[in-house]
Coordinates of C-alpha atoms in Angstrom, one line a residue:
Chain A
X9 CA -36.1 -85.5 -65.9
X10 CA -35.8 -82.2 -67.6
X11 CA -37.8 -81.4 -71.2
X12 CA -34.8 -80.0 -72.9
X13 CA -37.1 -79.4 -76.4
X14 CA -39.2 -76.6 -74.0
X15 CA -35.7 -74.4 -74.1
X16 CA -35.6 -74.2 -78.1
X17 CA -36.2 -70.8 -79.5
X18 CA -38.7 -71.5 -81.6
X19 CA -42.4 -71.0 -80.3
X20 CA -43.4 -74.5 -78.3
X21 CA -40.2 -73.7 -77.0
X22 CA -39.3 -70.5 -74.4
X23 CA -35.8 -70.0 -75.7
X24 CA -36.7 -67.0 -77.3
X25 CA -38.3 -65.8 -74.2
X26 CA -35.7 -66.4 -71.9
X27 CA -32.9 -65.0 -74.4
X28 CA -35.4 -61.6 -75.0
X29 CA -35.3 -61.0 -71.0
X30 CA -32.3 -61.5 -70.9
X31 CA -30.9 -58.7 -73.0
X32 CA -33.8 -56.4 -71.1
X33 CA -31.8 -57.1 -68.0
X34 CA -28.2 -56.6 -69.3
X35 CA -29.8 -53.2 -71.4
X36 CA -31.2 -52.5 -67.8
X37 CA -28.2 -52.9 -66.0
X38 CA -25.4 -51.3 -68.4
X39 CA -27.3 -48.4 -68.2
X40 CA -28.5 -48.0 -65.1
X41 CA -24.7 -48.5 -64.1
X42 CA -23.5 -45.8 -66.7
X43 CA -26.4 -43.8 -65.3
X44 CA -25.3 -44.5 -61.4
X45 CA -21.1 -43.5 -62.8
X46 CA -22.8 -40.2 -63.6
X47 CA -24.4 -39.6 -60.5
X48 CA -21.6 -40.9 -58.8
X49 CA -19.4 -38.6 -60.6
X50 CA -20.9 -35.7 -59.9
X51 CA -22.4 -36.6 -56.2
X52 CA -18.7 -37.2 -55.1
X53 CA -17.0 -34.2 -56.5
X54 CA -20.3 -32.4 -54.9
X55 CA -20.2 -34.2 -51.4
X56 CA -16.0 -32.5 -51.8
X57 CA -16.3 -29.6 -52.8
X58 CA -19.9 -28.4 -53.0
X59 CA -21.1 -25.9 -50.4
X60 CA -23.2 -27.3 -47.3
X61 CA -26.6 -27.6 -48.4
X62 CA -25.7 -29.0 -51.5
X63 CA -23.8 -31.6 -49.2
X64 CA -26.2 -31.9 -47.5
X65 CA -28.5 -32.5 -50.1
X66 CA -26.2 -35.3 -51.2
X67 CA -25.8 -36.7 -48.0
X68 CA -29.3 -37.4 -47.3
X69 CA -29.8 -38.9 -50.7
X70 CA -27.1 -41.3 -50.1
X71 CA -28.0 -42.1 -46.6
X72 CA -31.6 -43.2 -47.5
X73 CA -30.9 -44.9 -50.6
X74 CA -28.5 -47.0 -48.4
X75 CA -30.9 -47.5 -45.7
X76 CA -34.5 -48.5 -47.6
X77 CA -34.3 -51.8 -49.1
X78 CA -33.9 -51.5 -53.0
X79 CA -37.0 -53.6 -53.8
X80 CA -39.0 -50.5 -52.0
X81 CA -36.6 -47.7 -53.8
X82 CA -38.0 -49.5 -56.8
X83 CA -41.4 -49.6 -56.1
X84 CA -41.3 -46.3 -55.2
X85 CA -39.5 -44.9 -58.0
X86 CA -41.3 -46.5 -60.2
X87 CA -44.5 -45.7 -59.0
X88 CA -44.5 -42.5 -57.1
X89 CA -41.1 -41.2 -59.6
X90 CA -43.5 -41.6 -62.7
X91 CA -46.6 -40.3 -61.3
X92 CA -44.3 -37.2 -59.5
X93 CA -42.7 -36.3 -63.3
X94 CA -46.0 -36.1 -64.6
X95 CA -47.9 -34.1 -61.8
X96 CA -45.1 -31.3 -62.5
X97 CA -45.5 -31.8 -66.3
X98 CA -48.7 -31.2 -66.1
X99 CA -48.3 -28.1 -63.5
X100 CA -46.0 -26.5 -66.3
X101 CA -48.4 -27.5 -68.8
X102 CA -46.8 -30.2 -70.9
X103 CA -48.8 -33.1 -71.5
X104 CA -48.1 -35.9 -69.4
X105 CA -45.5 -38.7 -71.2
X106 CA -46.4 -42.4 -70.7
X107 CA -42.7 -43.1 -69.5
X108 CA -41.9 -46.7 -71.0
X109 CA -41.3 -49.4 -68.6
X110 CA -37.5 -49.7 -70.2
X111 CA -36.4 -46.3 -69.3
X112 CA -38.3 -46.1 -66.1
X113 CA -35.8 -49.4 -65.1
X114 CA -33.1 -48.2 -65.9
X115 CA -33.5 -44.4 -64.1
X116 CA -34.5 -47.0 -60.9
X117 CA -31.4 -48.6 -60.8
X118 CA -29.2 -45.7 -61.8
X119 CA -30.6 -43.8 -58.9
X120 CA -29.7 -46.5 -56.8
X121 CA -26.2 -47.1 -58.1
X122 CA -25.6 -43.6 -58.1
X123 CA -25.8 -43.8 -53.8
X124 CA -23.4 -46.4 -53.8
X125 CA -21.1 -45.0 -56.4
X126 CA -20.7 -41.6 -55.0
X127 CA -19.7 -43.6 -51.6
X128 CA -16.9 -45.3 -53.9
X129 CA -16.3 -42.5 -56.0
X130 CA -15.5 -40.0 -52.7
X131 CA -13.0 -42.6 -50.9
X132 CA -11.2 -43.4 -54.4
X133 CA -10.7 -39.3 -54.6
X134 CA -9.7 -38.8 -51.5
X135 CA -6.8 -41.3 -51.7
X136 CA -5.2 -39.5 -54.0
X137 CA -2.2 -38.3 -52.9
X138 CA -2.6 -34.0 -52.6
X139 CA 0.2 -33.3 -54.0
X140 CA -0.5 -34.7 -57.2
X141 CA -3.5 -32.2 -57.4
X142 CA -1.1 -29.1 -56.0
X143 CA 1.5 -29.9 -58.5
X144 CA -0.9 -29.8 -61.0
X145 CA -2.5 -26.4 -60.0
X146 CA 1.1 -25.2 -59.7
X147 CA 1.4 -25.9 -63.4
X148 CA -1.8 -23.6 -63.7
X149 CA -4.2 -26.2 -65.2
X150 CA -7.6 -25.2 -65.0
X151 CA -9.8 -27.3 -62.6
X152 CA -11.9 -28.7 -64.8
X153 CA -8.6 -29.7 -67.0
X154 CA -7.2 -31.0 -63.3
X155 CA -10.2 -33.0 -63.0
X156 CA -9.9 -34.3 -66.2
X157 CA -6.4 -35.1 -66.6
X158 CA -5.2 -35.7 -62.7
X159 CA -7.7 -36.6 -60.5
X160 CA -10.3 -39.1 -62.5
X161 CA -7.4 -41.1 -63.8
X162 CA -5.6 -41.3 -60.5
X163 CA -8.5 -42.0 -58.5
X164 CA -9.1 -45.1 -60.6
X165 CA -6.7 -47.5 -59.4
X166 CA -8.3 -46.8 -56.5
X167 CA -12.3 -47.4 -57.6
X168 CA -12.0 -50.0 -59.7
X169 CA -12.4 -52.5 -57.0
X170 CA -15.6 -51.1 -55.4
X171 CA -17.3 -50.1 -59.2
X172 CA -16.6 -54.0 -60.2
X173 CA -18.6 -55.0 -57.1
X174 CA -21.4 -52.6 -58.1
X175 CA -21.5 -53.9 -61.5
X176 CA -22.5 -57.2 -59.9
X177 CA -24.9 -55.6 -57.7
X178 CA -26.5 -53.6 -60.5
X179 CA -26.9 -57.6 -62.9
X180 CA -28.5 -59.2 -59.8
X181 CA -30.7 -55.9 -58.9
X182 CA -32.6 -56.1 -62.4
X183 CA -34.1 -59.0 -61.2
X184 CA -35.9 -57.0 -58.7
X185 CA -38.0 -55.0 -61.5
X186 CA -39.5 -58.4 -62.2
X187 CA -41.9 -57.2 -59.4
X188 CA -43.1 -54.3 -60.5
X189 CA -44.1 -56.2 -63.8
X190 CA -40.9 -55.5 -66.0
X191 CA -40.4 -58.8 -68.2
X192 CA -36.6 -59.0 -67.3
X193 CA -35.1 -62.6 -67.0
X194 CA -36.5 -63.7 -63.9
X195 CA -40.1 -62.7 -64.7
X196 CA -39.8 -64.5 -68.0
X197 CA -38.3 -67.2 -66.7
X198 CA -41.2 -67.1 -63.7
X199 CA -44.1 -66.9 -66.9
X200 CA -42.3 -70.0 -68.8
X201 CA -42.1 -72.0 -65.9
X202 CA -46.1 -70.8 -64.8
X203 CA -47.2 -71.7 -68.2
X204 CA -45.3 -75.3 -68.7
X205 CA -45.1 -76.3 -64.8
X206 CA -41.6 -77.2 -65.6
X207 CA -40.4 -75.2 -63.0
X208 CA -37.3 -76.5 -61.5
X209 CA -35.5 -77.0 -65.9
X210 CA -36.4 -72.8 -66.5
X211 CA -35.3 -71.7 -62.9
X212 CA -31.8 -73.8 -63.4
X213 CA -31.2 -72.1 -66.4
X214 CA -32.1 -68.9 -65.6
X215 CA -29.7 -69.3 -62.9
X216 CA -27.0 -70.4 -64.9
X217 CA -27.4 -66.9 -67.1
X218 CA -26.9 -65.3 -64.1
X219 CA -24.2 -67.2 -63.1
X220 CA -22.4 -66.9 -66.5
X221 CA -22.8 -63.1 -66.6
X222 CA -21.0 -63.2 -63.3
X223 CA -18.6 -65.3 -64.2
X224 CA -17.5 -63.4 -67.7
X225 CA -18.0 -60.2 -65.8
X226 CA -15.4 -61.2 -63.2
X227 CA -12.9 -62.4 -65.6
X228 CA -13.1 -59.0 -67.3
X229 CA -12.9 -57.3 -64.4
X230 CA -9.9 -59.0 -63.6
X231 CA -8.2 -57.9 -66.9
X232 CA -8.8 -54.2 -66.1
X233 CA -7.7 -54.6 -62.8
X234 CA -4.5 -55.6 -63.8
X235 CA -4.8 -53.1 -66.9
X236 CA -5.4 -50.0 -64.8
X237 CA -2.8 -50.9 -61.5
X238 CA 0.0 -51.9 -63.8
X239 CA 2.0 -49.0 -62.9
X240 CA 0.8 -48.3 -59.6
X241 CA 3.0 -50.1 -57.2
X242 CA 1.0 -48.5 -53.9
X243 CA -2.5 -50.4 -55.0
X244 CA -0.7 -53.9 -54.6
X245 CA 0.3 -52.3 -50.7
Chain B
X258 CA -13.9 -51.9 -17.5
X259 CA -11.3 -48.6 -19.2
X260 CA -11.7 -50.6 -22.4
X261 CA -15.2 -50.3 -23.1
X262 CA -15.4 -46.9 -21.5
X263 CA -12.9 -45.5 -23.9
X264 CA -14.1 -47.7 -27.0
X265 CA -17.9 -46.2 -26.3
X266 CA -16.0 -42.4 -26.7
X267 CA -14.5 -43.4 -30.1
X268 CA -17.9 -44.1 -31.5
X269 CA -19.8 -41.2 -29.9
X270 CA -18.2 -38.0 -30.1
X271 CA -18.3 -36.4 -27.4
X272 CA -18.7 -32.8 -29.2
X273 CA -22.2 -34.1 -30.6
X274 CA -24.2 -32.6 -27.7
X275 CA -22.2 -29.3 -28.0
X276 CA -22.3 -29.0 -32.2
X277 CA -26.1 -29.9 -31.5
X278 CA -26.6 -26.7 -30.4
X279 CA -25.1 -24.5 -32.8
X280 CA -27.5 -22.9 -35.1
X281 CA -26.0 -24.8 -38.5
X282 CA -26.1 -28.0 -36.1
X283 CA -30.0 -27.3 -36.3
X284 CA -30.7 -26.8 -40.0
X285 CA -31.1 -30.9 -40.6
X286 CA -33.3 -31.8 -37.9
X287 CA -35.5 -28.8 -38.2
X288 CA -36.0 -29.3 -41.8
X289 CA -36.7 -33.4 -40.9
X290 CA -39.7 -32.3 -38.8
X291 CA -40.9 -29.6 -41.3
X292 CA -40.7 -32.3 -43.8
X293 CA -42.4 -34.6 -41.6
X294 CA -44.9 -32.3 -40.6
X295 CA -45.6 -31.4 -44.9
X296 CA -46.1 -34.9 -45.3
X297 CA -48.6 -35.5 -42.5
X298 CA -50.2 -32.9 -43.5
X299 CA -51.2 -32.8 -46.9
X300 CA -51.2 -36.9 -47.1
X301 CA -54.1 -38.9 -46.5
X302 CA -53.0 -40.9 -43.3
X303 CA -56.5 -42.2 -41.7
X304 CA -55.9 -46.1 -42.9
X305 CA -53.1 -46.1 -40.4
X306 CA -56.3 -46.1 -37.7
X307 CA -57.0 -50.0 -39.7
X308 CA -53.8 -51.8 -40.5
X309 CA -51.6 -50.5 -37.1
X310 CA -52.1 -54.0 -35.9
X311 CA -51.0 -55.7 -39.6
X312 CA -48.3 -53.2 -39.7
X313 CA -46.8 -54.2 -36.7
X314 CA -47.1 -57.9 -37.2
X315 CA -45.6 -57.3 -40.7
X316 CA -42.3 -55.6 -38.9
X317 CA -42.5 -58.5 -36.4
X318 CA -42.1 -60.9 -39.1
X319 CA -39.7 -59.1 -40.9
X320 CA -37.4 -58.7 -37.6
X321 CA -38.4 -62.4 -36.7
X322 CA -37.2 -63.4 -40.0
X323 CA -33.9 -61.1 -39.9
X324 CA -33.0 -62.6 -36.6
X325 CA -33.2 -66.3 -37.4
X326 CA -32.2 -66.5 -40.9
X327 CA -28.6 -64.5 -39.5
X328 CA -28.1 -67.0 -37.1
X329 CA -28.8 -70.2 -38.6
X330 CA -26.9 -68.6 -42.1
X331 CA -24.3 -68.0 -39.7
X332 CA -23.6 -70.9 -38.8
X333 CA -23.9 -72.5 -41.7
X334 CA -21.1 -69.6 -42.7
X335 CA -18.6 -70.8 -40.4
X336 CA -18.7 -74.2 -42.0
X337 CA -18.6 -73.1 -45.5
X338 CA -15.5 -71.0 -43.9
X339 CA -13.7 -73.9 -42.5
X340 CA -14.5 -75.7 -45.1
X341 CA -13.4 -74.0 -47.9
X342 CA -9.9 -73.3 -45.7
X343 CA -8.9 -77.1 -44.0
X344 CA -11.5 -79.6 -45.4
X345 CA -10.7 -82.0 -48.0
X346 CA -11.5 -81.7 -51.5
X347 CA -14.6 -83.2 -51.2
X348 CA -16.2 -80.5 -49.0
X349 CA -14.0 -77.5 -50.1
X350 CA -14.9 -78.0 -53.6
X351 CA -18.9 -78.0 -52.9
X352 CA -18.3 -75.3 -50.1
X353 CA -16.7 -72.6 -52.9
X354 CA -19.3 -73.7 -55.6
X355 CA -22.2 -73.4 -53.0
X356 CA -20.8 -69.5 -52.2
X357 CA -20.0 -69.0 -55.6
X358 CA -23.7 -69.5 -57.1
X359 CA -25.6 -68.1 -54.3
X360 CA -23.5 -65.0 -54.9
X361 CA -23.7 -65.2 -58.4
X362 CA -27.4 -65.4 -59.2
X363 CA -30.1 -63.2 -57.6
X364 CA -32.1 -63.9 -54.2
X365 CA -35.6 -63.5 -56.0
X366 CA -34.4 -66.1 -58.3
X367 CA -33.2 -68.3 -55.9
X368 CA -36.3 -67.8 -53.6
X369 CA -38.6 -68.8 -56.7
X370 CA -37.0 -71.5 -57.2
X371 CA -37.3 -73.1 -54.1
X372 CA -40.6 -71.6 -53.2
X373 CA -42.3 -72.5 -56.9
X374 CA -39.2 -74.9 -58.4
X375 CA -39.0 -77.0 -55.1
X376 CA -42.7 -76.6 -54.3
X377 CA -43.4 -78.3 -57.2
X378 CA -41.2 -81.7 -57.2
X379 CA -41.7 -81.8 -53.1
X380 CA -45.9 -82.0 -54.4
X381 CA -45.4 -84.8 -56.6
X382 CA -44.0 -87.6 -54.2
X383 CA -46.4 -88.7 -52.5
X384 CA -44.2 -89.9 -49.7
X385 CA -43.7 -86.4 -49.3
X386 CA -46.9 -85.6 -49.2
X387 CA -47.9 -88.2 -46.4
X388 CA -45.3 -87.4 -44.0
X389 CA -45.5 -84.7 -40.8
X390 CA -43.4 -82.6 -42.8
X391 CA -46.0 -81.6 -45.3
X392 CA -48.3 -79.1 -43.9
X393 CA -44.9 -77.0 -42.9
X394 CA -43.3 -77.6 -46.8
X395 CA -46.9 -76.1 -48.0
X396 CA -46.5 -73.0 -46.3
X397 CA -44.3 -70.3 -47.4
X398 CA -41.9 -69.7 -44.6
X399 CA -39.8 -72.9 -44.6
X400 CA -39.1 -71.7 -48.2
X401 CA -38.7 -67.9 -47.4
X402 CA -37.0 -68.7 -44.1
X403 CA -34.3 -71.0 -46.7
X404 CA -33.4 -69.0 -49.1
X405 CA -32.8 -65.9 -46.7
X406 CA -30.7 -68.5 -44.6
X407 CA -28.5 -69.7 -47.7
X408 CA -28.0 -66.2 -49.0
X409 CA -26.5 -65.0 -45.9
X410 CA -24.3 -68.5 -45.6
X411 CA -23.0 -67.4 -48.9
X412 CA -21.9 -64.0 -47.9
X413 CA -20.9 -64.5 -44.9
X414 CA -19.4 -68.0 -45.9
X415 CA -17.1 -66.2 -48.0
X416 CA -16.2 -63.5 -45.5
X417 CA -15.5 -66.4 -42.8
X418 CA -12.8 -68.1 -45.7
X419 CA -10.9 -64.8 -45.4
X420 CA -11.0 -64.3 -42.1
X421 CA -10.2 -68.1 -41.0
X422 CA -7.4 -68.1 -43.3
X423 CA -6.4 -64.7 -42.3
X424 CA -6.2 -65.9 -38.4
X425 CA -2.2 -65.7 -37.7
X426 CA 0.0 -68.9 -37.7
X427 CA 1.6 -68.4 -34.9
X428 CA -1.2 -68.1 -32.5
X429 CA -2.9 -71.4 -34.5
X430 CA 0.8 -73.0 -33.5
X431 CA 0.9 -71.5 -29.1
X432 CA -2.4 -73.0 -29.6
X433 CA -1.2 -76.6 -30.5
X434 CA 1.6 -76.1 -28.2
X435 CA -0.3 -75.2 -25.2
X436 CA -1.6 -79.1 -25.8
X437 CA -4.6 -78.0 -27.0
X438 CA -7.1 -80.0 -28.9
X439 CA -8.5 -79.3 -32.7
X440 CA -12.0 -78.9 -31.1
X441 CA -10.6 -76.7 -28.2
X442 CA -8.3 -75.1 -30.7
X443 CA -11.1 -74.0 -32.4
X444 CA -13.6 -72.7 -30.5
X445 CA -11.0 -71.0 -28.0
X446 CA -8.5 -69.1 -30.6
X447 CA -9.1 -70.2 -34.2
X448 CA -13.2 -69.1 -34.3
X449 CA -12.9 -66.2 -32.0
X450 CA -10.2 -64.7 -33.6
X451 CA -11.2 -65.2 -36.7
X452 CA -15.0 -63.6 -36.3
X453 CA -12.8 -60.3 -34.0
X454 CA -11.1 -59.7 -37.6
X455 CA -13.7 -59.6 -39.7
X456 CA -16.6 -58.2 -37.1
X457 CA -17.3 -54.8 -38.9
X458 CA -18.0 -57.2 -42.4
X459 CA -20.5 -59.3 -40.2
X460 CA -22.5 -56.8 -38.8
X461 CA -22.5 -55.1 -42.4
X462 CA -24.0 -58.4 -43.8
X463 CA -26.6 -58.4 -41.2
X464 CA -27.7 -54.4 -42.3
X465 CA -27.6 -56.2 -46.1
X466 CA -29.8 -58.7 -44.5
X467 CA -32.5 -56.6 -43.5
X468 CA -32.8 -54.7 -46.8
X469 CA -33.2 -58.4 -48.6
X470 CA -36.1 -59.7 -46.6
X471 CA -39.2 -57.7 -48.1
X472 CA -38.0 -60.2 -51.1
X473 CA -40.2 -62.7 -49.4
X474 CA -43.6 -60.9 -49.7
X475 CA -43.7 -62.2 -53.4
X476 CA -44.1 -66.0 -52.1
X477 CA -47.2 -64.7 -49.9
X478 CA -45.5 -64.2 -46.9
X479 CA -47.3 -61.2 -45.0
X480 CA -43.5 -59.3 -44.0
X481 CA -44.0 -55.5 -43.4
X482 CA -43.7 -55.0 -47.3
X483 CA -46.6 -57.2 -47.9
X484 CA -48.7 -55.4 -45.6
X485 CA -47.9 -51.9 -47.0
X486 CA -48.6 -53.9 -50.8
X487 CA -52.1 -54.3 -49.6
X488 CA -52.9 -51.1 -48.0
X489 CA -51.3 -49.4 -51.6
X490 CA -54.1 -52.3 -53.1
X491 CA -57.0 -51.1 -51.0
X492 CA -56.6 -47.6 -50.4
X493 CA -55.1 -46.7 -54.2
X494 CA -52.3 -44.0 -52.4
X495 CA -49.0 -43.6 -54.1
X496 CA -47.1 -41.7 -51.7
X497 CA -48.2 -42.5 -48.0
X498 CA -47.5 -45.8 -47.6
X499 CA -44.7 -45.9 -49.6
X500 CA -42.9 -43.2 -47.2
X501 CA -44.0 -44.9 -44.5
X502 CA -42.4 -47.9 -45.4
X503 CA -39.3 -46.7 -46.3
X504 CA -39.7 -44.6 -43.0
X505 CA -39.7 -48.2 -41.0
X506 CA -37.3 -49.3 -42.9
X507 CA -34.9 -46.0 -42.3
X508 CA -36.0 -46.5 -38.2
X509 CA -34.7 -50.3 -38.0
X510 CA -31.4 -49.8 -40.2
X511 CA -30.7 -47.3 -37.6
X512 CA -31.7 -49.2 -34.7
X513 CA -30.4 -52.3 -36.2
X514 CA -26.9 -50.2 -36.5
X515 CA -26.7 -49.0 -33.2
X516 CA -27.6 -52.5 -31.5
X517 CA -24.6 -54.1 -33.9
X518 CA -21.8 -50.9 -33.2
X519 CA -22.8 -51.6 -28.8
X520 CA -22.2 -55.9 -29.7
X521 CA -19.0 -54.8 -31.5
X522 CA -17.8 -52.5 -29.1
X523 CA -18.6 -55.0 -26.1
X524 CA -16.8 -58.2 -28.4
X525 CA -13.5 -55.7 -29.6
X526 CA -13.1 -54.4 -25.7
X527 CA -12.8 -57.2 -24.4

């Protein structure tokens, strides 16, 4: 049923192809996600302790990124983000950069993680008990040191559970660049199975990358789950 | 009748018409209309005079979409649930793997491959291709309307495992003892209970639900999306449709949110 020799790596076959879009999505979505923790980072400790129109700011940012569909974030980012940087480039008089399609991707999706992680980031924060943080103040740390040293690490038990699910968001949300022409896995998969009509063999496997990126991913997860709440009795509660 | 007064106080304050009127209250809405007001008037906004017709069919057909792929996924949701909790083997098995792929691999994957995989191989029998089914399976929706209605099963199937194994014994048992049967027993404590529990989840998924169907314009189906796609084709603007898309799309998340918190509040009050 299937033509198994269209898979090899070797030109008649797509292997290559399929292997080459799929390293563009897991580039894509390891750094859109470290991009997104950034964001997160600093949108939560903003949305806490900022002033009001810088929470504000961040509320509205989160609030529409949660609200618009991502597959019309991306367009728009992509799109109207590139054109935007360049129309103030050129107002300051630098000359306009041809942003490459790799870098625009992954400032897409780390825009959009970044909405979700400072949601995450802000309840994992808050549920850490206060007297933690006064004890540590008490001892005269600085707050960047009490940052640092208190509240990131015990927030963490905490975010893990909601970062791993974003993780999988951010894998499957690569896919969605496919449409505005980015050759990640699905839109190579989509231009081998166009070319050799075999459809239903390059869409099964494709799937099956997915699938096996999900599956690792949640193993791993698992292990730093267990890693991180060893000694945290409360998380298990 | 107390019940649904006092539930429709928790989820609007009644201090919001008061803080309204503060002066800080003031700030965010002013500086929506001034932004609105920018926008309208430095953008280029006279092709909304041509495609306010197409615009609206496109929301119709996303909301018509929406509506049915929820319900028919949800249903299909409640048998992965039970499945996956009392069947035997032989349905639990395929009901965790179904669940386990769909939310494991992306929609526009999934959608391709039944709209392009599935095409395909439907085209080349030509039983297939003689029977009344045919000119429905060469359109787009019945593939569109599919995948939407298998993504949400998978979800929500998920959600429903939880929540049906997370329905007290004991109730399960007063059931049985009351002389009950499975089938009343089901529909009278097990399912209703079970949905009460996990009602916030559901109406979450639905919100989720929304934001996946512009997925569909790229099998040709003419959704809001699509329509905004082609006025971005003919008119060559970068911003103006785009805001007014994810205008729509702001306007029927919040809509969409306040129907769903008025269904919860009516289903948890009474």
């Amino acid at each position: 049923m299937f033509d198994i020799s269209l898979l090899s790596l070797t030109p008649p076959g797509w292997g290559a192809t399929l292997l080459d879009g799929f390293a563009n999505s897991l580039t894509l979505a390891s750094g859109g996600y470290a991009i997104g923790l950034l964001l997160g980072t600093a949108g939560a400790l903003g949305k806490l302790n900022g002033n009001a129109f810088f929470r504000e700011a961040l509320e509205t940012y989160t609030t529409v990124v949660r609200a618009v569909p991502e597959l019309v974030l991306i367009l728009f980012l992509y799109y109207a983000g590139t054109d935007a940087m360049n129309r103030l480039l050129a107002a300051l008089d630098i000359p306009a950069v041809d942003v490459g399609g790799l870098a625009a991707g992954i400032s897409v999706i780390g825009i959009v993680q970044g909405a979700y992680s400072t949601e995450v980031l802000r309840g994992a924060i808050l549920a850490v008990p206060y007297g933690q943080i006064e004890a540590a103040k008490a001892y005269g740390m600085s707050p960047l040191r009490i940052l640092w040293r208190i509240t990131l690490p015990a927030m963490l038990p905490f975010a893990i559970p909601g970062l791993a699910n974003l993780w999988l968001i951010a894998t499957k949300d690569t896919a969605l660049l496919a449409v505005v022409g980015f050759r990640e896995l699905a839109l190579a998969t989509r231009q081998a199975a166009g070319t050799t009509k075999d459809y239903m063999l390059f869409f099964t496997t494709a799937g099956a990358m997915y699938l096996a990126l999900t599956i690792v991913s949640s193993l791993v997860i698992k292990m730093v789950e267990r890693r991180v709440t060893r000694r945290l009795a409360v998380a298990h509660a | 009748m107390l019940d649904d007064h006092t539930s429709a106080v928790v989820h609007e304050p009644s201090h919001r018409l008061m803080s309204l009127a503060t002066p800080q209250a003031l700030v965010k809405p002013a500086l929506l209309v001034l932004f609105l007001a920018l926008i309208g008037y430095y953008g280029e906004w006279n092709w909304i005079a041509d495609y306010w017709r197409l615009l609206l069919h496109g929301i119709a057909v996303t909301l018509a979409l929406l509506v049915s792929s929820s319900i028919i996924g949800f249903v299909l949701a409640l048998l992965l649930g039970v499945f996956q909790v009392t069947g035997p083997r032989t349905l639990a098995w395929p009901a965790q793997a179904f669940c386990t792929i769909i939310r494991g691999t992306p929609l526009l994957l999934q959608l391709w491959m039944l709209y392009f995989g599935l095409g395909a191989v439907f085209a080349q029998y030509p039983e297939i291709r003689s029977s009344f089914v045919w000119p429905y399976l060469r359109e787009a929706w019945p593939y569109a309307l599919a995948a939407l209605v298998f993504s949400f099963a998978g979800y929500v199937g998920e959600v429903m495992r939880g929540a049906f194994a997370g329905v007290p014994k004991g109730e399960l048992e007063a059931a049985r003892a009351f002389g009950m049967s499975r089938r009343k027993m089901f529909l009278r404590i097990w399912l209703p209970r079970a949905v009460q529990r996990v009602l916030p989840v559901l109406t979450g998924e639905v919100i989720l639900q929304l934001k996946s169907t512009p997925l569909v314009a790229t099998v040709t189906m003419t959704d809001v999306f699509a329509v905004v796609a082609k006025v971005r084709q003919d008119t060559y603007l970068t911003y103006e449709p785009l805001i007014l898309l994810a205008l729509i799309y702001v306007v029927l998340t919040a809509i969409l949110a306040r129907l769903l918190r008025l269904c919860e509040a009516r289903v948890t009050g009474n």
